[in-house]
Amino acid sequence: MLLAILIGFFAALSQLLFGKFMKGKLSILLSLVPLALFIFFVQYIPAIAAGEIVTVKHTWVSSFGVDLDLKLDGLALLFSLMITGIGTLVFIYTSAYLKNHPMLDRFYGYLFIFMAAMLGLVLSDNFLAMFIFWELTSISSFFLIGFNNTNPDSRKSALTALSITGIGGLLFLAGGLLLGEVTGTYQISQMISQNELLVNHSLYVLIVALIFGAAFTKSAQFPFHFWLPGAMKAPTPVSTYLHSATMVKAGIYLLFRLSPVLGNSDFWNNTLLIVGGITMLYAAFHTLFRTDLKGILAYSTIAALGILTFLIGLGTKESFIAAAVFILVHALYKATLFLMTGAIDLYTGTRDVTKLSGLHKVMLPIAIAGGLAAISNAGIPPSIGFIGKDLIYESTLHFKHNAILLTTLAILTNILIGYAGYVAGVKPFLGRTPTGLEKVTFPHPAIWIPPVILGVLGFVFGLFPSLVEASLIKPIVATTGVDTSDIHIKLWHGFNTVLGLSAITIISGIALYFIWKPNATKRYFIQRFDKLSPKFIIETLADWFESFSDLWTRIFQNGYLRNYITVIVVFLISLVAFTLLNNTTYQIDYSSFSKLTIYEVVSLCILILAIGFAVFTKSRLAAVAATGVMGYSICLFFVFYSAPDLAMTQFAIDTLTVILFVLVLYKLPRYLNLSDYKTRIKDGVIAIAFGGLISILALEVLAQPQNNEISAYYAENAYVLAHGKNVVNVILVDFRGIDTMVEISVLAIAAIGVFGLLKLRLKSEERKQQ
Amino acid sequence: MTQQFLLYPLLWQLFLSIVLMFAWRHIQIQKIISIVGSAIGVGLSVALFYEVWQNGTLVVQAASWKAPFGISFVGDMLAATLVLLTSIAGLAVSSYSAASLIPARLRFGYFSIFHFLILGLTGAFLTGDIFNLYVWFEIIIISSFVLITLGGEKAQIEGAVKYFTLNFLASIIFLTAIAVLYGLAGSLNMADLAILIPQIENRGLVEVAAILFLVAFGIKSAVFPLYFWLPASYHTPPSAIAAIFGGLLTKVGVYALIRFFSLMFVEDVLLDQILMVIAILTLISGGLGAMVQTNVRKVFSYLIICHIGFMIAGLAMFTELAIAGAVFYLIHDIVVKTNLFMISGLIYRIKGSNRFKELGGIYKEYPKLSLMMIIPMFSLIGVPPLSGFWPKISLIIASFDTQSYFILAAVIFASFITLVVVAKLWAEVFWKDPDKFPKKNHFLYFKKMTLARKLQMILPILMLTGVSLYLGFGAENIQQLSIRITSELMNTDFYINAVLPNN
């Protein structure tokens, strides 16, 4: 089974190597890969129907608990079949839809990666492995949305989609890790038994919130739904495959999967009900104002995802049955509608419903597919859509609270979705064919066969629901841990309330279709409310965020070295001052100090005078001279404290510095006074504080007991072991000889650097060459 | 004596630097010496790594003065790993430099200085003496300063002055800290200090010393609010130089922080809190900075800062898992950041610019190269299962364990920003149609380069991409390594007994 996942990645890799050869007519052969996988998964139907669960284990990064534990149960099988089945049709469709496209090989490469990742997602029992595939689906979606990458809108939509699903992915990771911490395992199948522990855990709300964040972003729930209409910038096969049939259902899949783990709590159920309810109604309502076929379908997809969230939120056995059926129903009719839209777009060059009509004359098979899908979408018998809708109403009617309200919501949504289906699936084909569309070429078989197959399947399953009952629906519901023996899916339930509601839905939908015609005015009308839409609000927040980033970066990285130094020094002062004030007792022992001599007092005065002079003088030369005086006074201190060698060194360095300074003085620009009075005071305060702190620190350290072990060792052994009479010299060249060697290298490097700075002048043509 | 393995990587780099000086004007010979020498350097580091992996920590007492009186060199697992990564990055950049730099720069001792820089880095990782560490830092600063200025462009000098001033400030603080600590403990040997510091009575002064070290290494590793030198200088030198800087300069600061705060200054609550705040603000500031940049190299520069935050966060939480996360991230980051700056150089070669508005269409022109370039970028984001992803698992779990929810939020925020920034970069640089910009005269575009030179540029990128892929797909091995490093770090006795066997 691992191979089933990997094969997609290998196929993608081979596109990289041999893509050139597969670009032409051979590209249709690529659909053999998903077809083979489809057959592979079909083989498992009997076993799954018999209640088996197929598991395969592969170790991978065990230290993180990430292993490829694959598990094929009912839910995974349904998704696997959808991924590979619809995948096969989409692959076939693509070979004609993007015929001779120069980047067809890449397109197939991305599709392969997506397919593999999606399979991995639904087959993984390990939460972290699932996360890995989850992220890969987002990434492949990014590349597919941005496939027409020279179009700025495509790029923007791809970025939006990646940002929204990306943040969701990170929440998924955090939620999954937390779940693993609490339950002690990343295996979903092992978490189920800990449902009670989880629900009563103090971190429960956080875990659920993180998981919801992941599922709602991926499955385009309000208010994160807006990336999905944007994602319609992708070529139509992608919209069909990723953004209606499979990837956007990953969030639903996750919620379904985790219902037995995290469900059975008010927080879980109510949140899902509310979010699902808002999403389905909001999105269904929006379909009324769209004229772009793909726009209509995008919103009706969001509404369908809302319904699914809502059903999982109900959390009853009936609602899970309804959800299981509706996942299949929706995948079948929505994929058909998208494929149909792509065909219309490809051959007529437009997707504007107000411009399309009478196409049945030129593309009959497409019209049939559209009609079939619209019927299933509206829930008219004998399609499987009818069964799906009935099950939804049953589950809302039998719910313990607010049954009427919930049923009304479901009916309203279904009416609007039904309307959207008519507009998309029927309207373009009926009526008079407008001039210009009469001579449209008849679609390529690879274009019309896939939607027809999917459309017909919706009826086959509707007429013979037993085909999916035992093989898929029962095993799926079984994953939630309930008894499934009494499940019977039927087309005809007899005359009852549900049938009445169904009739109302269908009739209202048709009535709405005849009364409410989509047009541009309506689109403009709804656009006036754009400023209230989550999309606008989130985008505005993103803009603010960017301005804030800009401001923040400018404040800190303002280009002035002096400010950088100030910030660093102030940071240091505050930390050191804080610790010194907090922790140390001032135990400076003044009696241990040696007595002040007159020489020291005089040198100190000279030093202070020189500092004052250097700071306040207006002449650069005088300032340089004053620093020289400072250096010499320090030399004197060294002499007083019997360190003649240090004094010599200091003397030499100071003299040299002053001489060098004077040499370059006349090359320097004029002495400018750049800082004003206030800045100088501020700098002065900082400098004094810094100096003061270091002095206090030095005094305190000096007051501490000394550990002289090492210096004593040097003094003792310099002559005995190292055969040198001068201890300092021995330390420099023997005890710590490496230090000296490295410092010599520093000098050598500096010399080379100075040589380069003086001699190397790049010619103008070399300047930009690096 | 296998102990000597420890010094070979060090001495070899010194030897290379000196030999290269003798071939001053012969660029071709220098190129060969440098590339072949770097390859041998990798071999020596592998030998060291293998030796340490098999037989445990290696210790060499310089001139056989027994510790703590002389200078100790200590090759524990962490040091050996970092030396290995340094040599790999060195090999990549050496080849890349040979192909991408103009002869004028090479004629002024580039390769010699380059190997001095590698020498400094290797020395810093291997030394077991705090003053000796200071000296290696000197080598690093001076050689990187020379590399930044080499060529003497105005922008280079401006960046170099900021770089040098702020890093020099860090050195002064470092030196002050050493003085304070020496006054308190009377020793410079790290293992010896690890024993002596807990015995010092005046904890307040120990804390001050720790803070001085923190600020000094904080500047080096470019954390908030001490990072200014990095965005000011990393975009000015040629990409080859920026690559070695981006990969290793800040990491040596992080290494020092990890070493000091796991070996010598342990269990200090205040310090952990400071580190935590620093980590969070670093993650945020770096991310915010990267958001608004419109130059490939500046974006990467800010992302360096941002991702330093991950390692500091691991250090701040200071659990086994957190440290393992920090170590894994460190390993990943060295490889990927070196690679990204080489990639920025490749982009520059292809289009003659690094600014977004002058870039575009690379994906169309060079689809396969683009895919090669996106792998490190994905590793950077932490797209699973690539290398940047794994350490985040450790960090997130550690943040739950220690209930550091602000760290958790900052880690997620930074990961998200990285994702957005890289996706934006991809869209701008690789996807969008380029505006028509006049071709630069006398500019050697990638297209016109000879195949050999192209390969010399691409192979290093490919090599590091391969390493990145290994770090991702072989995460099990790297995590085992990180765990072993962590256990060595957390049990300080291990280090102390290796250096001072008679203690």
mmCIF file of C-alpha atoms in Angstrom, chain A residues 16-17 20 60-64 66 103 106 110 128 131-133 135-136 139 142-147 149-150 154-155 158-159 162-167 170-171 173-175 177-178 181 186 203 206 210 542 545-550 552-553 556-561 563-565 567-569 571-572 575-576 578-580 582-585 587 690 694 697-698 700-701 704-711 713-714 717 721-722 730 734-743 745-750 752-757 759-763 765-770, chain B residues 14 21 24 62-63 65-66 68-71 73 100-102 104-105 108-109 112-113 116 129 131-132 134-136 138-139 142-143 146 149-153 157 161-162 165-166 169 173 176 180 182-188 192 196 202 204-205 207-208 211-212 214-215 219 224-228 231-232 238-239 270 274 278 281 285 288-289 291-293 297 302 328 345 348-349 363-364 367-368 371 374 378 383-385 389-390 393-394 396-397 400-401 405 408 412-413 415-417 419-420 423-424 426-427 431-433 440 442-444 473 475-476 479-480 483:
data_model
loop_
_atom_site.group_PDB
_atom_site.id
_atom_site.type_symbol
_atom_site.label_atom_id
_atom_site.label_comp_id
_atom_site.label_asym_id
_atom_site.label_seq_id
_atom_site.Cartn_x
_atom_site.Cartn_y
_atom_site.Cartn_z
ATOM 1 C CA LEU A 16 10.846 15.835 -14.479
ATOM 2 C CA LEU A 17 13.105 13.506 -16.425
ATOM 3 C CA LYS A 20 9.357 16.121 -22.743
ATOM 4 C CA TRP A 60 10.397 5.944 9.426
ATOM 5 C CA VAL A 61 11.432 8.607 11.891
ATOM 6 C CA SER A 62 10.581 6.731 15.029
ATOM 7 C CA SER A 63 12.333 9.119 17.387
ATOM 8 C CA PHE A 64 9.643 11.645 16.541
ATOM 9 C CA VAL A 66 6.455 9.547 12.819
ATOM 10 C CA MET A 103 4.101 23.190 -19.500
ATOM 11 C CA ARG A 106 4.870 20.121 -15.044
ATOM 12 C CA TYR A 110 2.019 18.539 -9.746
ATOM 13 C CA LEU A 128 2.081 13.326 12.078
ATOM 14 C CA PHE A 131 0.248 16.149 8.658
ATOM 15 C CA ILE A 132 3.157 15.651 6.280
ATOM 16 C CA PHE A 133 0.807 14.694 3.475
ATOM 17 C CA GLU A 135 1.104 20.015 3.922
ATOM 18 C CA LEU A 136 2.087 18.468 0.624
ATOM 19 C CA ILE A 139 1.964 22.949 -1.555
ATOM 20 C CA PHE A 142 -0.186 26.348 -4.504
ATOM 21 C CA PHE A 143 1.625 25.332 -7.657
ATOM 22 C CA LEU A 144 -1.549 24.341 -9.433
ATOM 23 C CA ILE A 145 -3.449 27.534 -8.582
ATOM 24 C CA GLY A 146 -0.484 29.533 -9.738
ATOM 25 C CA PHE A 147 -0.055 27.419 -12.845
ATOM 26 C CA ASN A 149 2.049 32.066 -13.343
ATOM 27 C CA THR A 150 2.384 35.097 -15.561
ATOM 28 C CA SER A 154 -3.264 33.678 -10.333
ATOM 29 C CA ARG A 155 -0.184 34.439 -8.300
ATOM 30 C CA ALA A 158 -2.080 31.037 -5.037
ATOM 31 C CA LEU A 159 -0.444 33.060 -2.279
ATOM 32 C CA LEU A 162 -1.226 28.940 0.577
ATOM 33 C CA SER A 163 -1.301 31.460 3.415
ATOM 34 C CA ILE A 164 -4.711 30.364 4.647
ATOM 35 C CA THR A 165 -4.077 26.644 4.358
ATOM 36 C CA GLY A 166 -0.504 27.165 5.577
ATOM 37 C CA ILE A 167 -1.554 28.695 8.877
ATOM 38 C CA LEU A 170 0.717 24.832 11.482
ATOM 39 C CA LEU A 171 -2.320 24.676 13.750
ATOM 40 C CA LEU A 173 0.821 20.344 13.678
ATOM 41 C CA ALA A 174 0.456 22.021 17.052
ATOM 42 C CA GLY A 175 -2.897 20.342 17.675
ATOM 43 C CA LEU A 177 1.479 17.223 18.839
ATOM 44 C CA LEU A 178 -0.636 18.282 21.777
ATOM 45 C CA GLU A 181 1.210 14.556 24.360
ATOM 46 C CA TYR A 186 0.048 9.549 17.417
ATOM 47 C CA LEU A 203 -6.279 21.188 27.357
ATOM 48 C CA LEU A 206 -7.083 24.171 23.022
ATOM 49 C CA LEU A 210 -6.251 23.941 16.907
ATOM 50 C CA ALA A 542 -2.830 41.800 6.260
ATOM 51 C CA PHE A 545 0.259 43.979 9.344
ATOM 52 C CA GLU A 546 2.574 44.787 6.487
ATOM 53 C CA SER A 547 2.630 48.479 7.376
ATOM 54 C CA PHE A 548 3.339 47.528 10.939
ATOM 55 C CA SER A 549 6.201 45.276 9.829
ATOM 56 C CA ASP A 550 7.575 48.125 7.814
ATOM 57 C CA TRP A 552 8.874 48.054 13.190
ATOM 58 C CA THR A 553 11.756 47.286 10.856
ATOM 59 C CA PHE A 556 15.090 49.295 14.652
ATOM 60 C CA GLN A 557 17.057 49.084 11.441
ATOM 61 C CA ASN A 558 17.239 52.804 10.793
ATOM 62 C CA GLY A 559 20.612 52.915 9.092
ATOM 63 C CA TYR A 560 22.500 54.912 11.755
ATOM 64 C CA LEU A 561 25.386 53.137 13.353
ATOM 65 C CA ASN A 563 21.671 54.418 17.079
ATOM 66 C CA TYR A 564 22.600 50.753 16.863
ATOM 67 C CA ILE A 565 25.382 51.259 19.356
ATOM 68 C CA VAL A 567 20.457 50.448 21.621
ATOM 69 C CA ILE A 568 23.025 47.748 22.339
ATOM 70 C CA VAL A 569 24.663 49.701 25.137
ATOM 71 C CA PHE A 571 20.240 47.052 26.539
ATOM 72 C CA LEU A 572 23.438 45.963 28.226
ATOM 73 C CA LEU A 575 20.310 44.141 32.105
ATOM 74 C CA VAL A 576 23.500 44.568 34.118
ATOM 75 C CA PHE A 578 18.963 45.190 36.950
ATOM 76 C CA THR A 579 21.033 42.230 38.097
ATOM 77 C CA LEU A 580 23.454 44.309 40.103
ATOM 78 C CA ASN A 582 18.732 42.950 42.490
ATOM 79 C CA ASN A 583 21.290 40.503 43.638
ATOM 80 C CA THR A 584 24.489 41.884 44.971
ATOM 81 C CA THR A 585 25.304 43.380 48.284
ATOM 82 C CA GLN A 587 30.677 44.774 49.957
ATOM 83 C CA PHE A 690 28.030 52.569 31.171
ATOM 84 C CA ILE A 694 31.702 48.848 34.604
ATOM 85 C CA LEU A 697 31.505 45.895 38.535
ATOM 86 C CA ALA A 698 35.296 45.971 38.512
ATOM 87 C CA GLU A 700 33.029 44.393 43.203
ATOM 88 C CA VAL A 701 34.959 41.721 41.416
ATOM 89 C CA GLN A 704 35.926 38.944 45.817
ATOM 90 C CA PRO A 705 38.309 36.283 47.120
ATOM 91 C CA GLN A 706 40.853 35.371 44.474
ATOM 92 C CA ASN A 707 41.641 31.933 43.185
ATOM 93 C CA ASN A 708 45.334 32.072 42.415
ATOM 94 C CA GLU A 709 45.920 28.451 41.577
ATOM 95 C CA ILE A 710 46.732 29.069 37.946
ATOM 96 C CA SER A 711 48.924 32.143 38.295
ATOM 97 C CA TYR A 713 51.361 27.431 38.806
ATOM 98 C CA TYR A 714 52.742 29.729 36.098
ATOM 99 C CA ASN A 717 56.814 26.352 36.677
ATOM 100 C CA LEU A 721 59.312 23.270 33.319
ATOM 101 C CA ALA A 722 59.311 25.866 30.546
ATOM 102 C CA VAL A 730 56.516 32.109 28.987
ATOM 103 C CA ASP A 734 54.389 28.510 25.856
ATOM 104 C CA PHE A 735 51.587 28.094 28.363
ATOM 105 C CA ARG A 736 49.159 29.907 26.108
ATOM 106 C CA GLY A 737 51.210 29.846 22.936
ATOM 107 C CA ILE A 738 48.211 29.068 20.733
ATOM 108 C CA ASP A 739 46.620 32.399 21.630
ATOM 109 C CA THR A 740 49.700 34.188 20.450
ATOM 110 C CA MET A 741 49.930 32.204 17.255
ATOM 111 C CA VAL A 742 46.353 33.012 16.392
ATOM 112 C CA GLU A 743 46.817 36.674 17.214
ATOM 113 C CA SER A 745 47.501 35.369 12.174
ATOM 114 C CA VAL A 746 45.067 38.164 12.945
ATOM 115 C CA LEU A 747 47.811 40.637 12.141
ATOM 116 C CA ALA A 748 48.639 38.851 8.912
ATOM 117 C CA ILE A 749 45.017 38.924 7.835
ATOM 118 C CA ALA A 750 44.735 42.581 8.728
ATOM 119 C CA ILE A 752 46.334 41.546 3.631
ATOM 120 C CA GLY A 753 43.109 43.424 4.158
ATOM 121 C CA VAL A 754 44.826 46.793 4.304
ATOM 122 C CA PHE A 755 46.801 45.929 1.206
ATOM 123 C CA GLY A 756 43.570 45.089 -0.609
ATOM 124 C CA LEU A 757 41.850 48.235 0.560
ATOM 125 C CA LYS A 759 45.523 48.675 -3.882
ATOM 126 C CA LEU A 760 42.369 47.028 -5.199
ATOM 127 C CA ARG A 761 40.241 49.343 -7.289
ATOM 128 C CA LEU A 762 37.584 47.556 -9.314
ATOM 129 C CA LYS A 763 37.137 48.657 -12.884
ATOM 130 C CA GLU A 765 32.792 46.664 -15.666
ATOM 131 C CA GLU A 766 33.964 44.549 -12.747
ATOM 132 C CA ARG A 767 31.812 46.409 -10.284
ATOM 133 C CA LYS A 768 28.621 44.439 -10.729
ATOM 134 C CA GLN A 769 30.198 41.099 -11.432
ATOM 135 C CA GLN A 770 30.625 40.007 -7.786
ATOM 136 C CA LEU B 14 46.056 26.968 8.695
ATOM 137 C CA MET B 21 49.676 33.076 0.233
ATOM 138 C CA TRP B 24 49.539 35.007 -4.497
ATOM 139 C CA ALA B 62 48.109 22.231 23.782
ATOM 140 C CA ALA B 63 51.837 21.751 24.299
ATOM 141 C CA TRP B 65 50.312 21.556 29.610
ATOM 142 C CA LYS B 66 47.755 19.731 31.605
ATOM 143 C CA PRO B 68 43.500 23.866 33.420
ATOM 144 C CA PHE B 69 46.967 25.430 33.003
ATOM 145 C CA GLY B 70 47.344 25.306 29.259
ATOM 146 C CA ILE B 71 44.788 25.508 26.518
ATOM 147 C CA PHE B 73 40.955 21.514 22.695
ATOM 148 C CA SER B 100 31.535 33.250 -9.352
ATOM 149 C CA LEU B 101 34.117 35.753 -8.158
ATOM 150 C CA ILE B 102 35.972 38.101 -10.466
ATOM 151 C CA ALA B 104 40.467 40.984 -9.263
ATOM 152 C CA ARG B 105 39.203 39.884 -5.879
ATOM 153 C CA PHE B 108 44.114 40.005 -3.374
ATOM 154 C CA GLY B 109 44.320 36.986 -1.152
ATOM 155 C CA SER B 112 43.834 32.667 1.904
ATOM 156 C CA ILE B 113 41.520 34.813 3.989
ATOM 157 C CA PHE B 116 41.560 31.721 7.712
ATOM 158 C CA ASP B 129 39.181 27.668 26.813
ATOM 159 C CA PHE B 131 40.090 33.234 26.250
ATOM 160 C CA ASN B 132 41.176 31.064 23.373
ATOM 161 C CA TYR B 134 37.966 35.047 22.203
ATOM 162 C CA VAL B 135 41.062 34.788 20.074
ATOM 163 C CA TRP B 136 39.314 32.597 17.504
ATOM 164 C CA GLU B 138 39.169 37.744 16.603
ATOM 165 C CA ILE B 139 40.253 35.699 13.608
ATOM 166 C CA ILE B 142 39.109 40.245 11.073
ATOM 167 C CA SER B 143 38.903 37.779 8.226
ATOM 168 C CA VAL B 146 38.575 41.760 5.108
ATOM 169 C CA THR B 149 35.740 45.011 2.223
ATOM 170 C CA LEU B 150 37.593 43.136 -0.506
ATOM 171 C CA GLY B 151 36.884 45.156 -3.624
ATOM 172 C CA GLY B 152 36.415 48.434 -1.824
ATOM 173 C CA GLU B 153 32.983 49.307 -3.204
ATOM 174 C CA ILE B 157 32.802 49.740 3.045
ATOM 175 C CA VAL B 161 32.166 49.617 9.042
ATOM 176 C CA LYS B 162 28.858 48.778 10.687
ATOM 177 C CA THR B 165 32.078 48.326 14.829
ATOM 178 C CA LEU B 166 29.221 46.297 16.269
ATOM 179 C CA LEU B 169 31.735 46.063 20.530
ATOM 180 C CA ILE B 173 31.933 42.987 26.015
ATOM 181 C CA THR B 176 35.044 42.314 29.859
ATOM 182 C CA VAL B 180 34.977 39.500 35.370
ATOM 183 C CA TYR B 182 38.503 35.337 35.728
ATOM 184 C CA GLY B 183 38.380 37.662 38.684
ATOM 185 C CA LEU B 184 35.686 35.518 40.238
ATOM 186 C CA ALA B 185 36.863 32.042 39.382
ATOM 187 C CA GLY B 186 40.529 32.415 38.522
ATOM 188 C CA SER B 187 40.422 30.090 35.549
ATOM 189 C CA LEU B 188 39.830 30.203 31.819
ATOM 190 C CA ASP B 192 37.439 23.934 35.145
ATOM 191 C CA LEU B 196 34.352 26.462 39.885
ATOM 192 C CA ASN B 202 28.469 35.908 45.088
ATOM 193 C CA GLY B 204 24.871 38.211 41.692
ATOM 194 C CA LEU B 205 28.256 38.761 40.113
ATOM 195 C CA GLU B 207 24.827 36.464 36.918
ATOM 196 C CA VAL B 208 26.330 39.733 35.727
ATOM 197 C CA ILE B 211 24.644 38.555 31.140
ATOM 198 C CA LEU B 212 27.804 40.066 29.693
ATOM 199 C CA LEU B 214 24.823 36.730 26.774
ATOM 200 C CA VAL B 215 25.015 40.186 25.253
ATOM 201 C CA ILE B 219 25.391 40.381 19.124
ATOM 202 C CA PHE B 224 16.858 41.018 19.065
ATOM 203 C CA PRO B 225 17.731 43.807 19.860
ATOM 204 C CA LEU B 226 21.357 43.269 18.919
ATOM 205 C CA TYR B 227 21.115 42.154 15.313
ATOM 206 C CA PHE B 228 21.647 45.449 13.484
ATOM 207 C CA PRO B 231 20.933 43.375 7.761
ATOM 208 C CA ALA B 232 23.361 46.271 7.374
ATOM 209 C CA PRO B 238 29.570 39.072 -3.286
ATOM 210 C CA SER B 239 27.183 36.152 -2.733
ATOM 211 C CA LEU B 270 16.519 34.968 35.264
ATOM 212 C CA ILE B 274 15.704 36.777 29.377
ATOM 213 C CA ILE B 278 14.854 37.430 23.367
ATOM 214 C CA LEU B 281 11.202 38.968 19.926
ATOM 215 C CA SER B 285 11.420 40.915 14.460
ATOM 216 C CA LEU B 288 8.522 41.235 10.280
ATOM 217 C CA GLY B 289 11.739 42.388 8.678
ATOM 218 C CA MET B 291 8.018 40.590 5.209
ATOM 219 C CA VAL B 292 8.891 44.007 3.891
ATOM 220 C CA GLN B 293 12.115 43.374 2.022
ATOM 221 C CA ARG B 297 19.457 38.726 -0.109
ATOM 222 C CA TYR B 302 16.164 38.797 7.940
ATOM 223 C CA PHE B 328 18.834 19.841 15.037
ATOM 224 C CA GLY B 345 24.149 34.518 -6.231
ATOM 225 C CA TYR B 348 22.114 37.330 -9.621
ATOM 226 C CA ARG B 349 24.138 35.565 -12.318
ATOM 227 C CA TYR B 363 11.011 29.254 -13.676
ATOM 228 C CA LYS B 364 10.180 29.533 -17.348
ATOM 229 C CA PRO B 367 12.646 25.004 -14.808
ATOM 230 C CA LYS B 368 15.009 22.379 -13.489
ATOM 231 C CA LEU B 371 13.150 23.194 -8.841
ATOM 232 C CA ILE B 374 13.072 25.541 -4.344
ATOM 233 C CA PHE B 378 11.101 24.456 1.221
ATOM 234 C CA VAL B 383 7.715 21.843 4.583
ATOM 235 C CA PRO B 384 7.507 18.287 5.843
ATOM 236 C CA PRO B 385 9.354 16.017 5.551
ATOM 237 C CA PHE B 389 10.301 20.609 9.821
ATOM 238 C CA TRP B 390 11.670 18.052 12.248
ATOM 239 C CA ILE B 393 8.308 19.068 16.436
ATOM 240 C CA SER B 394 10.760 19.043 19.334
ATOM 241 C CA ILE B 396 6.563 22.643 19.914
ATOM 242 C CA ILE B 397 6.363 19.657 22.227
ATOM 243 C CA PHE B 400 3.817 22.369 25.709
ATOM 244 C CA ASP B 401 5.892 20.595 28.330
ATOM 245 C CA TYR B 405 2.723 29.227 25.149
ATOM 246 C CA LEU B 408 4.622 28.241 20.854
ATOM 247 C CA ILE B 412 4.048 29.204 14.718
ATOM 248 C CA PHE B 413 4.123 32.864 13.759
ATOM 249 C CA SER B 415 7.007 29.477 10.551
ATOM 250 C CA PHE B 416 3.989 31.072 8.974
ATOM 251 C CA ILE B 417 5.845 34.241 8.032
ATOM 252 C CA LEU B 419 6.101 30.350 4.437
ATOM 253 C CA VAL B 420 4.497 33.552 3.204
ATOM 254 C CA ALA B 423 6.045 31.917 -1.411
ATOM 255 C CA LYS B 424 6.079 35.622 -2.224
ATOM 256 C CA TRP B 426 8.964 32.442 -5.450
ATOM 257 C CA ALA B 427 6.089 34.281 -7.105
ATOM 258 C CA TRP B 431 6.894 33.032 -11.597
ATOM 259 C CA LYS B 432 6.138 36.535 -12.681
ATOM 260 C CA ASP B 433 6.959 37.780 -16.161
ATOM 261 C CA LYS B 440 23.916 45.215 -18.425
ATOM 262 C CA HIS B 442 30.014 43.700 -19.797
ATOM 263 C CA PHE B 443 28.030 41.543 -17.414
ATOM 264 C CA LEU B 444 28.743 37.858 -17.627
ATOM 265 C CA PHE B 473 14.591 12.135 4.868
ATOM 266 C CA ALA B 475 15.796 12.690 10.092
ATOM 267 C CA GLU B 476 15.917 9.595 12.249
ATOM 268 C CA GLN B 479 17.611 13.166 15.658
ATOM 269 C CA GLN B 480 19.668 10.348 17.158
ATOM 270 C CA ILE B 483 19.796 13.446 21.212
#
